[in-house]
Amino acid sequence: MRIGVMVGPEQGDTHRKVDRMLKDVEWAESADLDTVWVPQIPTDFDALTAVALMGTRTSRIEIGTAVVPLQAQHPVHLVRQSLSTHAALGGRLALGVGPSHHWIVQDMLGLPYDKPAKYTRDYLEVLGAARDLPGSIDVENDTFKVHNPLDIAPVAPMPVLVAALGPVMLKIAGELADGTVLWMADERAIAEHIAPRITEAAEEAGKPKPRIVAGVPVCLCAPSEVDVARERANRILAEAEISPNYQRLLEHGQAKDIGDMAIVGDEDAILAGFRRYEEAGVTDLSMRLLPIGNTRDELVASKYRTREVVAELVKELR
């Protein structure tokens, strides 16, 4: 199992956000992590622009988006932007995309959120044609009629991963993409719901075993602080639980909320948590570092303690 970390804009002014993101990605590469995952926060930096900037401070690590909403841009625009970013990184981009949620697409952007699975399939047909056959995009389906020359050949195969939670989306991801990017999925949901469906779809399409990227909060803490860490996860990360998509996903697992899913505790507890996700079928673990504390200094210290332990565990897992 590959180990990665989420790196995105935190609170603060713009210059501080950029500086912090770059320092975080530099740490991830120096700690020998496999991947950095950059979220597309609706109110903040463009994820692919951040990825391109991170590429200037790294030379080895894969950098992925988790995830770019499809409805916000035409597929040709996303093809052009992602292949350009992929080239700038020397072939290290993993493009995570998805149909997002109704409160983003419909309420924030004012766009229709009808048949998101069908829209995703049609979009991926355009994206796949551009990625696999550089030179011209010629795709006609129910949503898009594209005949667009494109002279950006990929420097290396660019993985495309789709946020897929339900059976229909998992089938689409298995058939047309290279895997899935998950949030709010515990070990049971992955082992019994996610992995079997996407793997079967990939096999039927004659594709390699799909990547399963699981985003999970991680916090190093004393046993007496476990409840504090889970409560903090619920306090700062639970907004997405209102989504019907995530509610249905929770029904497939044992966890009742994001706090239940968090990997928290001492070094042994974190290692055991990593191994549980690996046994469930996860190919890539994307850590959302979860600091605890009552002051900014305590939160920063907690983050750095967790990072130090994670760097050692990465060596042990290999």
C-alpha angles and dihedrals in degrees: 000000000000118000122218139162135223113243119184143140115299130195118297141070120319097260092050091049092053093046092049094048092051093049090049094052091046088054092049092055094044090049089056094242115162103225145012117211119206117200122217100230110195093226100041149049123340105259098218092049089052090049092053090050092049089053090066090062098045139052108184115024123096113240119203140180119236093211143339112194109238098211094061095073143021113264092242089057092050091046091053094045097044096045090047090051091045090054092047089054093049092248099315102121123114106193112215114189138167147165090257120207136302094249090058102038099034105025100035103029099030092229127135117266096197119141097351092181093055090046090051093051093050092045093050091052089061093042092049094049091053094046097045101036109035116191101058138016111218112170132141121182137139093288107029136037104188129174103162129151112226125183100190111110114191113251087215135355109294113216115226115202125186129210098238125170108155132056096261094049092045090054090051092048092050094048102040108021140046098249145308139284114218140196126176092022118128127198095272094049090051096045097044104027114018106036099045095048100045093042093051091049092050092049092050089051091050093245131139122265107293125242115246111202114192121194110211133170112240127194131172108215144138118275088252090059098051094099090048091054093048091048090051091051090054091047099052104024106037100090093098092057090083089069114104087220092059092042090057090047091052089057089064093056141052099243118094095199144000091275090061090053096050118111101228137159137057127335094279092050092051092049091049090050092052091051093049091057091046091052089050090061103267112151096183126031114203109199120211099200109225114199121194130203145103099250135041091252091053092049092050092048091050091051092051093047090053091048092051093053093044091054089056093045091053089062091049093050093056 
